[in-house]
Short mmCIF file of C-alpha atoms in Angstrom, two decimals:
data_model
loop_
_atom_site.label_atom_id
_atom_site.label_comp_id
_atom_site.label_asym_id
_atom_site.label_seq_id
_atom_site.Cartn_x
_atom_site.Cartn_y
_atom_site.Cartn_z
CA MET A 213 -27.41 -24.89 8.02
CA GLU A 214 -26.58 -21.33 8.82
CA SER A 215 -29.24 -18.78 8.34
CA GLY A 216 -29.91 -15.02 8.43
CA ALA A 217 -27.23 -12.92 10.02
CA ASP A 218 -25.02 -15.90 10.73
CA GLU A 219 -24.74 -16.90 7.01
CA VAL A 220 -21.45 -16.42 5.22
CA ALA A 221 -21.72 -13.72 2.58
CA PHE A 222 -18.15 -13.76 1.33
CA GLU A 223 -15.20 -15.92 2.09
CA SER A 224 -11.40 -16.09 1.38
CA PRO A 225 -10.73 -19.35 3.04
CA ALA A 226 -7.05 -18.51 4.13
CA HIS A 227 -7.82 -14.97 5.15
CA PHE A 228 -11.36 -14.15 6.29
CA ARG A 229 -15.09 -14.79 6.35
CA ILE A 230 -17.71 -12.05 6.04
CA TYR A 231 -21.14 -12.68 7.37
CA LYS A 232 -24.40 -11.13 6.22
CA SER A 233 -24.63 -9.41 9.62
CA GLY A 234 -21.51 -7.42 8.64
CA ARG A 235 -19.36 -9.13 11.11
CA ILE A 236 -15.88 -10.22 9.84
CA GLU A 237 -13.86 -13.22 11.14
CA ARG A 238 -10.11 -12.78 10.35
CA LEU A 239 -8.39 -16.08 9.90
CA ASN A 240 -4.76 -17.13 10.15
CA ARG A 241 -3.67 -13.65 11.36
CA PRO A 242 0.11 -13.26 11.48
CA PRO A 243 1.65 -12.36 14.75
CA VAL A 244 2.46 -8.74 15.50
CA LEU A 245 6.15 -8.38 16.01
CA PRO A 246 7.66 -5.91 18.43
CA ALA A 247 9.60 -2.88 17.15
CA GLY A 248 13.30 -2.66 17.95
CA LEU A 249 16.56 -3.77 16.43
CA ASP A 250 16.42 -6.32 13.57
CA GLU A 251 19.72 -8.19 13.90
CA ALA A 252 19.48 -9.53 10.34
CA THR A 253 19.46 -6.07 8.66
CA GLY A 254 20.71 -3.75 11.26
CA VAL A 255 17.41 -1.66 11.04
CA THR A 256 15.91 -0.26 14.16
CA SER A 257 12.29 0.53 14.50
CA LYS A 258 9.88 2.17 16.87
CA ASP A 259 6.11 2.74 17.20
CA VAL A 260 4.71 6.27 17.46
CA VAL A 261 1.00 6.95 18.28
CA LEU A 262 -0.25 9.92 16.30
CA ASP A 263 -3.84 10.10 17.52
CA ALA A 264 -4.79 8.33 20.78
CA GLY A 265 -8.42 9.00 19.97
CA THR A 266 -8.48 7.02 16.66
CA GLY A 267 -5.63 4.71 17.46
CA LEU A 268 -3.71 5.91 14.41
CA SER A 269 -0.01 5.02 14.78
CA VAL A 270 3.16 4.52 12.66
CA ARG A 271 6.17 2.27 12.88
CA ILE A 272 9.31 4.09 11.88
CA TYR A 273 12.35 2.16 10.49
CA LEU A 274 15.83 3.68 10.60
CA PRO A 275 18.60 1.69 8.79
CA LYS A 276 22.13 1.45 10.17
CA LEU A 277 23.71 4.77 9.34
CA GLN A 278 26.97 4.63 7.28
CA GLU A 279 27.30 8.32 7.55
CA PRO A 280 25.50 9.75 10.56
CA SER A 281 25.45 13.29 9.25
CA LYS A 282 23.94 12.26 5.87
CA LYS A 283 20.20 12.52 5.72
CA LEU A 284 18.08 9.74 4.16
CA PRO A 285 15.16 9.80 1.76
CA VAL A 286 11.86 9.30 3.56
CA LEU A 287 9.46 6.57 2.31
CA VAL A 288 5.85 6.28 3.65
CA TYR A 289 4.56 2.76 3.34
CA PHE A 290 0.88 1.66 3.30
CA HIS A 291 0.23 -2.00 3.90
CA GLY A 292 -2.29 -4.15 1.88
CA GLY A 293 -5.12 -6.34 2.98
CA ALA A 294 -8.20 -5.19 1.11
CA PHE A 295 -8.75 -2.46 3.79
CA LEU A 296 -9.79 -5.36 6.15
CA LEU A 297 -6.69 -7.15 7.15
CA GLU A 298 -3.12 -6.67 8.32
CA SER A 299 -1.20 -3.96 10.30
CA ALA A 300 2.06 -2.12 10.12
CA GLY A 301 3.50 -4.30 12.91
CA SER A 302 2.38 -7.70 11.53
CA ALA A 303 5.12 -10.20 10.64
CA THR A 304 3.97 -9.88 7.09
CA TYR A 305 5.06 -6.29 6.85
CA HIS A 306 7.72 -5.96 9.47
CA THR A 307 9.72 -8.72 7.80
CA TYR A 308 9.40 -6.83 4.42
CA VAL A 309 9.98 -3.30 5.49
CA ASN A 310 13.11 -4.16 7.49
CA PRO A 311 15.06 -5.38 4.45
CA LEU A 312 13.50 -2.60 2.31
CA ALA A 313 14.82 0.13 4.46
CA ALA A 314 18.32 -1.56 4.61
CA ALA A 315 18.56 -2.11 0.87
CA ALA A 316 17.32 1.24 -0.16
CA GLY A 317 18.96 3.19 2.58
CA VAL A 318 15.72 5.04 3.45
CA LEU A 319 13.89 6.02 6.62
CA VAL A 320 10.52 4.26 6.35
CA VAL A 321 7.25 5.25 8.02
CA SER A 322 4.85 2.41 7.94
CA VAL A 323 1.24 3.59 8.53
CA ASP A 324 -1.14 1.60 10.78
CA TYR A 325 -4.49 2.84 9.55
CA ARG A 326 -7.87 1.79 10.78
CA LEU A 327 -9.47 -1.24 9.21
CA ALA A 328 -13.01 -1.79 7.79
CA PRO A 329 -15.65 -2.94 8.61
CA GLU A 330 -15.19 -1.62 12.09
CA HIS A 331 -13.98 1.63 10.60
CA PRO A 332 -15.39 1.86 6.96
CA VAL A 333 -13.49 3.59 4.14
CA PRO A 334 -12.71 6.40 3.99
CA ALA A 335 -11.17 5.99 7.52
CA ALA A 336 -8.04 4.28 5.95
CA TYR A 337 -7.55 7.21 3.52
CA GLU A 338 -8.13 9.80 6.18
CA ASP A 339 -5.68 8.09 8.57
CA SER A 340 -3.08 7.72 5.74
CA TRP A 341 -3.33 11.33 4.85
CA ALA A 342 -3.00 12.47 8.39
CA ALA A 343 0.07 10.26 8.78
CA LEU A 344 1.62 11.67 5.57
CA GLN A 345 1.09 15.25 6.78
CA TRP A 346 2.60 14.38 10.19
CA VAL A 347 5.64 12.91 8.38
CA THR A 348 6.20 16.04 6.35
CA SER A 349 5.77 18.28 9.32
CA ALA A 350 8.90 16.60 10.80
CA GLN A 351 7.77 16.31 14.42
CA ASP A 352 9.63 13.18 15.16
CA GLU A 353 13.30 13.27 16.28
CA TRP A 354 14.37 10.45 13.90
CA ILE A 355 12.79 12.26 10.93
CA VAL A 356 14.28 15.57 12.03
CA GLU A 357 17.78 14.20 12.60
CA HIS A 358 17.98 11.62 9.81
CA GLY A 359 15.26 12.18 7.26
CA ASP A 360 15.15 14.43 4.25
CA THR A 361 11.47 15.06 3.56
CA ALA A 362 12.41 16.89 0.32
CA ARG A 363 13.04 13.41 -1.03
CA LEU A 364 9.76 11.84 -0.19
CA PHE A 365 8.51 8.62 -1.56
CA LEU A 366 5.19 6.77 -1.18
CA ALA A 367 4.79 2.97 -1.44
CA GLY A 368 2.21 0.32 -0.87
CA ASP A 369 1.00 -3.09 -1.94
CA SER A 370 -2.57 -4.09 -3.07
CA ALA A 371 -4.92 -1.89 -1.03
CA GLY A 372 -1.90 0.06 0.16
CA ALA A 373 -1.10 0.80 -3.47
CA ASN A 374 -4.67 1.96 -3.88
CA ILE A 375 -4.03 4.25 -0.92
CA VAL A 376 -0.86 5.60 -2.68
CA HIS A 377 -3.04 6.68 -5.63
CA ASP A 378 -5.45 8.41 -3.32
CA MET A 379 -2.59 10.26 -1.56
CA LEU A 380 -1.18 11.39 -4.89
CA MET A 381 -4.52 12.82 -5.95
CA ARG A 382 -4.77 14.65 -2.64
CA ALA A 383 -1.16 15.78 -2.64
CA SER A 384 -1.69 17.69 -5.97
CA GLY A 385 -4.15 19.94 -4.18
CA ALA A 386 -3.23 23.12 -2.25
CA GLY A 387 -0.84 22.51 0.55
CA GLY A 388 -0.07 18.88 -0.50
CA PRO A 389 3.47 17.70 0.05
CA ARG A 390 5.87 17.36 -2.85
CA VAL A 391 6.33 13.67 -3.64
CA GLU A 392 9.43 12.64 -5.52
CA GLY A 393 8.31 9.14 -6.41
CA ALA A 394 5.48 6.63 -5.95
CA ILE A 395 5.68 2.73 -5.93
CA LEU A 396 2.52 0.91 -6.54
CA LEU A 397 3.04 -2.86 -5.95
CA HIS A 398 0.18 -4.87 -7.36
CA PRO A 399 -2.36 -2.09 -6.85
CA TRP A 400 -5.90 -3.17 -5.94
CA PHE A 401 -8.22 -1.45 -8.49
CA GLY A 402 -11.44 -2.63 -9.93
CA GLY A 403 -14.78 -1.61 -11.49
CA ASN A 404 -18.39 -2.50 -11.77
CA ALA A 405 -17.94 -4.28 -15.09
CA PRO A 406 -15.13 -6.68 -16.25
CA ILE A 407 -12.61 -5.45 -18.69
CA GLU A 408 -11.03 -7.30 -21.58
CA GLY A 409 -8.74 -10.00 -20.46
CA GLU A 410 -9.78 -9.84 -16.79
CA PRO A 411 -10.33 -13.37 -15.22
CA GLU A 412 -13.89 -14.33 -14.83
CA GLY A 413 -15.29 -13.32 -11.42
CA ALA A 414 -12.36 -10.91 -10.57
CA ALA A 415 -14.33 -7.76 -11.14
CA ALA A 416 -17.33 -9.08 -9.12
CA ALA A 417 -15.10 -10.20 -6.17
CA THR A 418 -13.48 -6.77 -6.03
CA ALA A 419 -16.82 -5.04 -6.29
CA GLY A 420 -18.26 -7.11 -3.40
CA LEU A 421 -15.27 -6.47 -1.09
CA TRP A 422 -15.17 -2.78 -1.88
CA THR A 423 -18.87 -2.41 -1.11
CA TYR A 424 -18.29 -4.17 2.19
CA ALA A 425 -15.22 -1.98 3.08
CA CYS A 426 -16.88 1.16 1.83
CA PRO A 427 -20.63 0.84 2.12
CA GLY A 428 -21.23 4.45 1.24
CA ALA A 429 -19.38 4.34 -2.06
CA VAL A 430 -21.08 6.24 -4.80
CA GLY A 431 -21.16 4.13 -7.97
CA GLY A 432 -20.08 0.94 -6.23
CA ALA A 433 -16.60 -0.23 -7.62
CA ASP A 434 -16.73 2.62 -10.16
CA ASP A 435 -16.08 4.90 -7.13
CA PRO A 436 -12.93 6.75 -8.54
CA ARG A 437 -10.94 5.57 -5.42
CA MET A 438 -11.41 2.05 -6.53
CA ASN A 439 -11.54 2.63 -10.32
CA PRO A 440 -9.32 5.64 -11.24
CA LEU A 441 -10.26 4.96 -14.92
CA ALA A 442 -14.04 5.19 -14.42
CA PRO A 443 -15.97 7.78 -16.23
CA GLY A 444 -15.99 11.12 -14.32
CA ALA A 445 -12.81 10.06 -12.27
CA PRO A 446 -10.44 12.92 -11.67
CA PRO A 447 -7.90 13.22 -14.44
CA LEU A 448 -4.63 11.41 -13.84
CA GLU A 449 -2.71 14.48 -14.80
CA ARG A 450 -3.40 15.62 -11.24
CA LEU A 451 -1.14 12.85 -9.75
CA GLY A 452 1.03 14.61 -7.24
CA CYS A 453 4.41 13.00 -7.86
CA ALA A 454 7.42 13.38 -10.16
CA ARG A 455 8.01 9.69 -10.92
CA MET A 456 6.03 6.43 -10.60
CA LEU A 457 6.73 2.73 -10.64
CA VAL A 458 3.77 0.30 -11.20
CA CYS A 459 4.38 -3.38 -10.58
CA ALA A 460 2.28 -6.45 -11.20
CA GLY A 461 2.37 -10.23 -11.12
CA LYS A 462 1.71 -11.83 -14.41
CA LYS A 463 -0.58 -14.46 -12.89
CA ASP A 464 -2.35 -11.94 -10.57
CA ALA A 465 -6.09 -11.61 -11.20
CA LEU A 466 -5.39 -7.89 -10.88
CA TYR A 467 -2.72 -7.87 -13.73
CA VAL A 468 -5.00 -6.55 -16.45
CA ARG A 469 -6.29 -3.71 -14.15
CA ASP A 470 -2.79 -2.80 -13.12
CA ARG A 471 -1.46 -2.68 -16.71
CA ALA A 472 -4.50 -0.58 -17.79
CA TYR A 473 -3.72 1.88 -14.95
CA TYR A 474 -0.07 2.09 -16.05
CA GLU A 475 -1.06 2.64 -19.65
CA ALA A 476 -3.57 5.32 -18.72
CA VAL A 477 -0.98 7.20 -16.61
CA ALA A 478 1.50 6.95 -19.42
CA ALA A 479 -1.01 8.37 -21.96
CA SER A 480 -2.32 11.09 -19.76
CA ALA A 481 -1.14 14.72 -19.55
CA TRP A 482 0.58 14.00 -16.33
CA PRO A 483 4.18 15.41 -16.86
CA GLY A 484 5.97 12.87 -14.80
CA ASP A 485 7.79 9.67 -15.70
CA VAL A 486 6.11 6.26 -15.22
CA ALA A 487 7.77 2.88 -15.34
CA TRP A 488 6.44 -0.68 -15.43
CA LEU A 489 7.58 -3.98 -13.97
CA GLU A 490 5.90 -7.25 -14.31
CA SER A 491 6.92 -10.44 -12.58
CA GLU A 492 6.61 -13.55 -14.88
CA GLY A 493 4.63 -16.46 -13.38
CA GLU A 494 3.85 -14.74 -10.06
CA GLU A 495 0.65 -14.33 -8.15
CA HIS A 496 -0.66 -11.29 -6.13
CA VAL A 497 1.93 -9.89 -3.76
CA PHE A 498 4.04 -13.06 -4.04
CA PHE A 499 7.03 -11.07 -2.66
CA LEU A 500 5.57 -11.04 0.86
CA PRO A 501 5.40 -14.87 1.42
CA LYS A 502 8.35 -15.63 -0.85
CA PRO A 503 10.91 -12.87 -0.24
CA GLU A 504 13.84 -15.09 -1.14
CA CYS A 505 12.60 -16.19 -4.52
CA GLU A 506 14.45 -14.85 -7.56
CA ASN A 507 11.51 -12.68 -8.79
CA ALA A 508 11.16 -11.12 -5.25
CA LYS A 509 14.84 -10.19 -5.26
CA LEU A 510 14.58 -8.69 -8.81
CA LEU A 511 11.50 -6.72 -7.58
CA MET A 512 13.33 -5.40 -4.57
CA ASP A 513 16.29 -4.46 -6.74
CA ARG A 514 14.02 -2.40 -8.95
CA VAL A 515 12.43 -0.60 -6.11
CA VAL A 516 15.74 0.14 -4.66
CA ALA A 517 16.95 1.42 -8.09
CA PHE A 518 13.83 3.55 -8.41
CA ILE A 519 14.34 5.24 -5.10
CA ALA A 520 17.97 5.90 -6.06
CA GLY A 521 16.70 7.59 -9.32
CA ALA A 522 17.76 4.95 -11.77
#
């Protein structure tokens, strides 16, 4: 029998164990792949350290240039993992972003933000905001030579899509960059109380993880960063982008929350255009482990079309 600090407080058997002491044990971690030329897509990547003190870095992806003089839209990507797992260079995301950059013809900057619990939230948001500001300041030669930051997109999955929402709320403030479009793939939102249609236990699971990742959260899972629809949350009309695409898996435990977010954005006074895509029969972020399945291809096509303005 385990006891005290060594007792497991929360477990996702394939991903992690969290102990009452606050320690996390990350399980089945995907390998970190090196940057460089991806032969399958023709995309070249490199790593850039933005802050040696915090360890904040990005991985930049440059697709094969059909017209070297033509500048590409810039997409800033935030990986998922409940603020606890994954990295920009992990096999999970390196093998997703390479085809995304190639298919959409975009220069992608994938952010390697700090993880909780070693670095509790808001570290992930602060790192992501710093990276976004760095991108728009165009200090990197690839961005200067090949990127058009006037055509700026934000995208992320799960906790990364949650970060996208936070970035949009910040961007609407003074000095924030103009964001053309935002892509929220299976965003991780929650709340203290279940909502109609939400699977039993889903809200409690999110609340438990959020409290662990962000122990200083005011209001628990009704913190506006986790629940943008909570009473007192900043109005959605402040979203700092012109267009938005919200995507969800029909069998995802977060489906009802994601749909509620989409409907709230659509009903708000926000002047932009919001679109919805649901993948029938699919679980949370299915497109990462199953990129070759038909629904993953359809989702990629929709993301590519959204970036192109369709």
